[in-house]
CSV table of C-alpha atoms in Angstrom, one decimal:
chain,number,residue,atom,x,y,z
A,1,UNK,CA,-21.5,-10.6,29.2
A,2,UNK,CA,-20.5,-9.7,25.7
A,3,UNK,CA,-23.5,-8.5,23.8
A,4,UNK,CA,-21.7,-8.6,20.5
A,5,UNK,CA,-21.1,-12.3,20.9
A,6,UNK,CA,-24.4,-13.2,22.5
A,7,UNK,CA,-26.9,-15.7,21.4
A,8,UNK,CA,-29.1,-13.7,23.6
A,9,UNK,CA,-32.8,-13.0,24.1
A,10,UNK,CA,-33.8,-10.1,26.2
A,11,UNK,CA,-37.1,-10.3,28.1
A,12,UNK,CA,-38.9,-7.2,29.4
A,13,UNK,CA,-40.3,-7.1,32.9
A,14,UNK,CA,-44.0,-8.0,33.1
A,15,UNK,CA,-46.6,-5.2,33.1
A,16,UNK,CA,-47.4,-3.9,36.5
A,17,UNK,CA,-44.1,-5.1,38.0
A,18,UNK,CA,-42.9,-3.1,41.0
A,19,UNK,CA,-45.7,-3.6,43.5
A,20,UNK,CA,-44.2,-6.7,45.1
A,21,UNK,CA,-40.8,-7.5,46.5
A,22,UNK,CA,-38.6,-9.3,45.6
A,23,UNK,CA,-39.2,-8.4,42.0
A,24,UNK,CA,-37.5,-8.7,38.6
A,25,UNK,CA,-37.9,-5.2,37.2
A,26,UNK,CA,-35.0,-5.3,34.7
A,27,UNK,CA,-35.8,-8.3,32.7
A,28,UNK,CA,-33.4,-11.2,31.9
A,29,UNK,CA,-30.8,-11.8,29.3
A,30,UNK,CA,-28.5,-14.6,28.1
A,31,UNK,CA,-25.2,-14.5,26.2
A,32,UNK,CA,-21.8,-15.9,25.4
A,33,UNK,CA,-23.2,-19.2,24.1
A,34,UNK,CA,-20.9,-22.3,24.0
A,35,UNK,CA,-21.8,-25.7,22.6
A,36,UNK,CA,-22.6,-26.9,26.1
A,37,UNK,CA,-23.5,-23.8,28.0
A,38,UNK,CA,-24.6,-20.2,28.2
A,39,UNK,CA,-24.4,-17.2,30.6
A,40,UNK,CA,-27.7,-16.0,32.2
A,41,UNK,CA,-28.2,-12.6,33.7
A,42,UNK,CA,-30.8,-10.7,35.7
A,43,UNK,CA,-31.2,-8.1,38.5
A,44,UNK,CA,-33.5,-8.7,41.4
A,45,UNK,CA,-35.0,-6.0,43.5
A,46,UNK,CA,-35.3,-7.5,47.0
A,47,UNK,CA,-37.1,-4.5,48.5
A,48,UNK,CA,-38.6,-1.5,46.8
A,49,UNK,CA,-35.9,0.9,48.1
A,50,UNK,CA,-33.1,-1.3,46.4
A,51,UNK,CA,-33.0,0.9,43.3
A,52,UNK,CA,-29.9,0.5,41.1
A,53,UNK,CA,-26.8,2.0,42.6
A,54,UNK,CA,-28.4,2.6,46.0
A,55,UNK,CA,-26.5,-0.1,47.9
A,56,UNK,CA,-29.8,-0.8,49.8
A,57,UNK,CA,-31.5,-4.1,50.2
A,58,UNK,CA,-30.5,-7.5,51.8
A,59,UNK,CA,-28.6,-10.2,50.2
A,60,UNK,CA,-31.0,-12.5,48.4
A,61,UNK,CA,-30.7,-16.1,47.1
A,62,UNK,CA,-31.8,-16.3,43.4
A,63,UNK,CA,-32.7,-19.6,41.8
A,64,UNK,CA,-32.2,-20.2,38.1
A,65,UNK,CA,-33.9,-22.9,36.0
A,66,UNK,CA,-33.2,-24.0,32.4
A,67,UNK,CA,-35.7,-26.3,30.6
A,68,UNK,CA,-36.1,-27.9,27.2
A,69,UNK,CA,-39.6,-26.5,26.9
A,70,UNK,CA,-41.3,-23.2,27.7
A,71,UNK,CA,-43.7,-24.9,30.2
A,72,UNK,CA,-40.6,-26.1,32.2
A,73,UNK,CA,-41.9,-29.7,32.2
A,74,UNK,CA,-38.4,-30.9,31.1
A,75,UNK,CA,-35.9,-29.2,33.4
A,76,UNK,CA,-32.3,-29.8,32.2
A,77,UNK,CA,-30.3,-27.6,34.7
A,78,UNK,CA,-30.9,-25.6,37.9
A,79,UNK,CA,-29.0,-23.8,40.6
A,80,UNK,CA,-28.7,-20.9,42.9
A,81,UNK,CA,-26.6,-17.7,43.0
A,82,UNK,CA,-26.4,-15.0,45.6
A,83,UNK,CA,-27.5,-11.4,44.7
A,84,UNK,CA,-25.8,-9.0,47.0
A,85,UNK,CA,-25.7,-5.2,47.5
A,86,UNK,CA,-22.0,-5.3,46.5
A,87,UNK,CA,-23.0,-6.5,43.0
A,88,UNK,CA,-26.1,-4.2,42.9
A,89,UNK,CA,-28.2,-7.3,43.2
A,90,UNK,CA,-27.3,-8.4,39.7
A,91,UNK,CA,-26.5,-12.1,39.1
A,92,UNK,CA,-24.9,-14.2,36.4
A,93,UNK,CA,-25.2,-17.9,36.1
A,94,UNK,CA,-22.6,-19.9,34.0
A,95,UNK,CA,-24.7,-22.8,33.0
A,96,UNK,CA,-23.0,-25.9,31.5
A,97,UNK,CA,-24.0,-29.4,30.5
A,98,UNK,CA,-26.5,-28.3,27.8
A,99,UNK,CA,-27.0,-29.8,24.4
A,100,UNK,CA,-25.4,-28.0,21.4
A,101,UNK,CA,-27.4,-26.0,18.8
A,102,UNK,CA,-30.5,-26.3,21.0
A,103,UNK,CA,-33.1,-23.9,22.2
A,104,UNK,CA,-33.6,-23.7,25.9
A,105,UNK,CA,-35.9,-21.6,28.1
A,106,UNK,CA,-34.8,-20.1,31.4
A,107,UNK,CA,-36.1,-18.1,34.3
A,108,UNK,CA,-35.0,-16.8,37.7
A,109,UNK,CA,-36.9,-17.0,41.0
A,110,UNK,CA,-36.5,-15.3,44.4
A,111,UNK,CA,-38.9,-16.0,47.2
A,112,UNK,CA,-42.3,-16.6,45.6
A,113,UNK,CA,-41.5,-14.4,42.6
A,114,UNK,CA,-40.5,-15.7,39.1
A,115,UNK,CA,-38.8,-13.6,36.5
A,116,UNK,CA,-40.0,-13.4,32.9
A,117,UNK,CA,-39.3,-16.5,30.8
A,118,UNK,CA,-36.8,-16.1,27.9
A,119,UNK,CA,-35.4,-18.3,25.3
A,120,UNK,CA,-31.7,-18.8,24.5
A,121,UNK,CA,-29.7,-21.1,22.2
A,122,UNK,CA,-26.4,-22.9,22.6
A,123,UNK,CA,-23.7,-22.8,19.9
A,124,UNK,CA,-23.2,-25.6,17.4
A,125,UNK,CA,-20.8,-28.4,18.4
A,126,UNK,CA,-17.2,-28.0,17.2
A,127,UNK,CA,-16.8,-29.3,13.7
A,128,UNK,CA,-20.6,-29.4,13.1
A,129,UNK,CA,-21.7,-28.6,9.6
A,130,UNK,CA,-23.6,-25.3,9.7
A,131,UNK,CA,-25.5,-24.3,6.6
A,132,UNK,CA,-26.0,-20.7,7.8
A,133,UNK,CA,-26.6,-18.4,10.8
A,134,UNK,CA,-29.2,-15.6,11.1
A,135,UNK,CA,-28.3,-12.6,13.3
A,136,UNK,CA,-30.5,-9.9,14.7
A,137,UNK,CA,-28.7,-6.6,15.4
A,138,UNK,CA,-30.0,-3.7,17.4
A,139,UNK,CA,-27.9,-0.5,17.6
A,140,UNK,CA,-28.0,2.5,19.9
A,141,UNK,CA,-31.4,4.0,20.7
A,142,UNK,CA,-32.6,7.6,21.3
A,143,UNK,CA,-34.3,7.6,24.6
A,144,UNK,CA,-36.6,10.6,23.8
A,145,UNK,CA,-37.7,9.3,20.5
A,146,UNK,CA,-39.6,6.5,22.2
A,147,UNK,CA,-40.2,4.2,19.2
A,148,UNK,CA,-38.8,0.9,20.4
A,149,UNK,CA,-41.1,-1.6,18.5
A,150,UNK,CA,-38.1,-3.2,16.8
A,151,UNK,CA,-37.1,-4.7,20.1
A,152,UNK,CA,-40.5,-6.4,20.5
A,153,UNK,CA,-40.4,-7.5,16.8
A,154,UNK,CA,-36.9,-9.1,17.3
A,155,UNK,CA,-38.0,-10.8,20.5
A,156,UNK,CA,-41.1,-12.2,18.8
A,157,UNK,CA,-39.2,-13.8,15.9
A,158,UNK,CA,-38.2,-17.4,16.3
A,159,UNK,CA,-35.5,-17.7,13.6
A,160,UNK,CA,-32.5,-15.6,14.8
A,161,UNK,CA,-29.6,-17.8,16.0
A,162,UNK,CA,-28.1,-14.9,17.9
A,163,UNK,CA,-28.8,-11.2,18.7
A,164,UNK,CA,-26.4,-8.4,19.2
A,165,UNK,CA,-28.1,-5.8,21.5
A,166,UNK,CA,-26.9,-2.5,22.9
A,167,UNK,CA,-28.6,-2.5,26.2
A,168,UNK,CA,-27.8,1.2,26.9
A,169,UNK,CA,-29.6,4.1,25.4
A,170,UNK,CA,-28.2,7.6,25.4
A,171,UNK,CA,-29.6,11.1,24.8
A,172,UNK,CA,-27.8,14.0,23.1
A,173,UNK,CA,-28.1,17.5,24.4
A,174,UNK,CA,-27.5,20.0,21.6
A,175,UNK,CA,-24.3,22.0,21.8
A,176,UNK,CA,-22.9,20.0,24.7
A,177,UNK,CA,-20.6,17.1,25.2
A,178,UNK,CA,-22.9,15.4,27.7
A,179,UNK,CA,-24.1,11.8,27.3
A,180,UNK,CA,-26.9,10.7,29.5
A,181,UNK,CA,-27.6,7.0,30.1
A,182,UNK,CA,-31.1,5.7,30.0
A,183,UNK,CA,-31.4,5.3,33.7
A,184,UNK,CA,-30.5,8.9,34.4
A,185,UNK,CA,-33.4,11.4,34.9
A,186,UNK,CA,-34.6,12.5,31.4
A,187,UNK,CA,-35.9,16.0,30.9
A,188,UNK,CA,-38.6,16.9,28.4
A,189,UNK,CA,-37.6,16.9,24.8
A,190,UNK,CA,-39.0,16.2,21.4
A,191,UNK,CA,-37.7,14.0,18.6
A,192,UNK,CA,-37.1,17.1,16.5
A,193,UNK,CA,-34.9,18.6,19.3
A,194,UNK,CA,-33.0,15.3,19.7
A,195,UNK,CA,-32.1,15.2,16.1
A,196,UNK,CA,-30.4,18.7,16.0
A,197,UNK,CA,-26.7,18.6,15.3
A,198,UNK,CA,-24.6,18.5,18.4
A,199,UNK,CA,-21.0,18.0,19.6
A,200,UNK,CA,-22.1,15.1,21.8
A,201,UNK,CA,-19.8,12.0,21.7
A,202,UNK,CA,-20.9,8.6,22.8
A,203,UNK,CA,-18.9,7.3,25.7
A,204,UNK,CA,-20.5,3.9,26.0
A,205,UNK,CA,-19.0,1.5,23.5
A,206,UNK,CA,-20.3,-2.1,23.2
A,207,UNK,CA,-22.9,-2.8,25.9
A,208,UNK,CA,-22.1,-5.0,28.7
A,209,UNK,CA,-24.4,-6.6,31.2
A,210,UNK,CA,-21.7,-7.0,33.7
């Protein structure tokens, strides 16, 4: 999923998630919009020990639903996709048959558990007259700084036509060339320390949900 081309909305996992299994602990995302379709992404945790990269956990059937309204009273597409240990229980659904330049709401389900609901938007039809497009752009983030309110602000806005989001954060360690991804263990640090000059280079380019 190309974040730079995504008409995407990221949805955070619900508060208190993690007690039940299966669970959607990594939110949902959409991207690569076409006039008649969009890619949907999530990761399901079928059992608590199925942490990312562990290879643990059974194969799980994940259902996806797309609707014309947030209450899901007007479902326009649905399907299933397997989440396997080989894919780290991540899934992508290539949804087609949608109306162009239209907001849609989507969610995933596994067992009796539903994912967060998120909104996505299809691209305009070929040749359509488009007066303008509004983009929301979020760049790389410093994990230790911990001030991530712009993500919530962007998600709460209803006017962006597309969002380009880097879904990986990294931390710099002064005087080293080590880059640590957000899901690695993070040691104690302060914003002042993290802003010190360093020789760190970023090894993750544009984010990819694949």
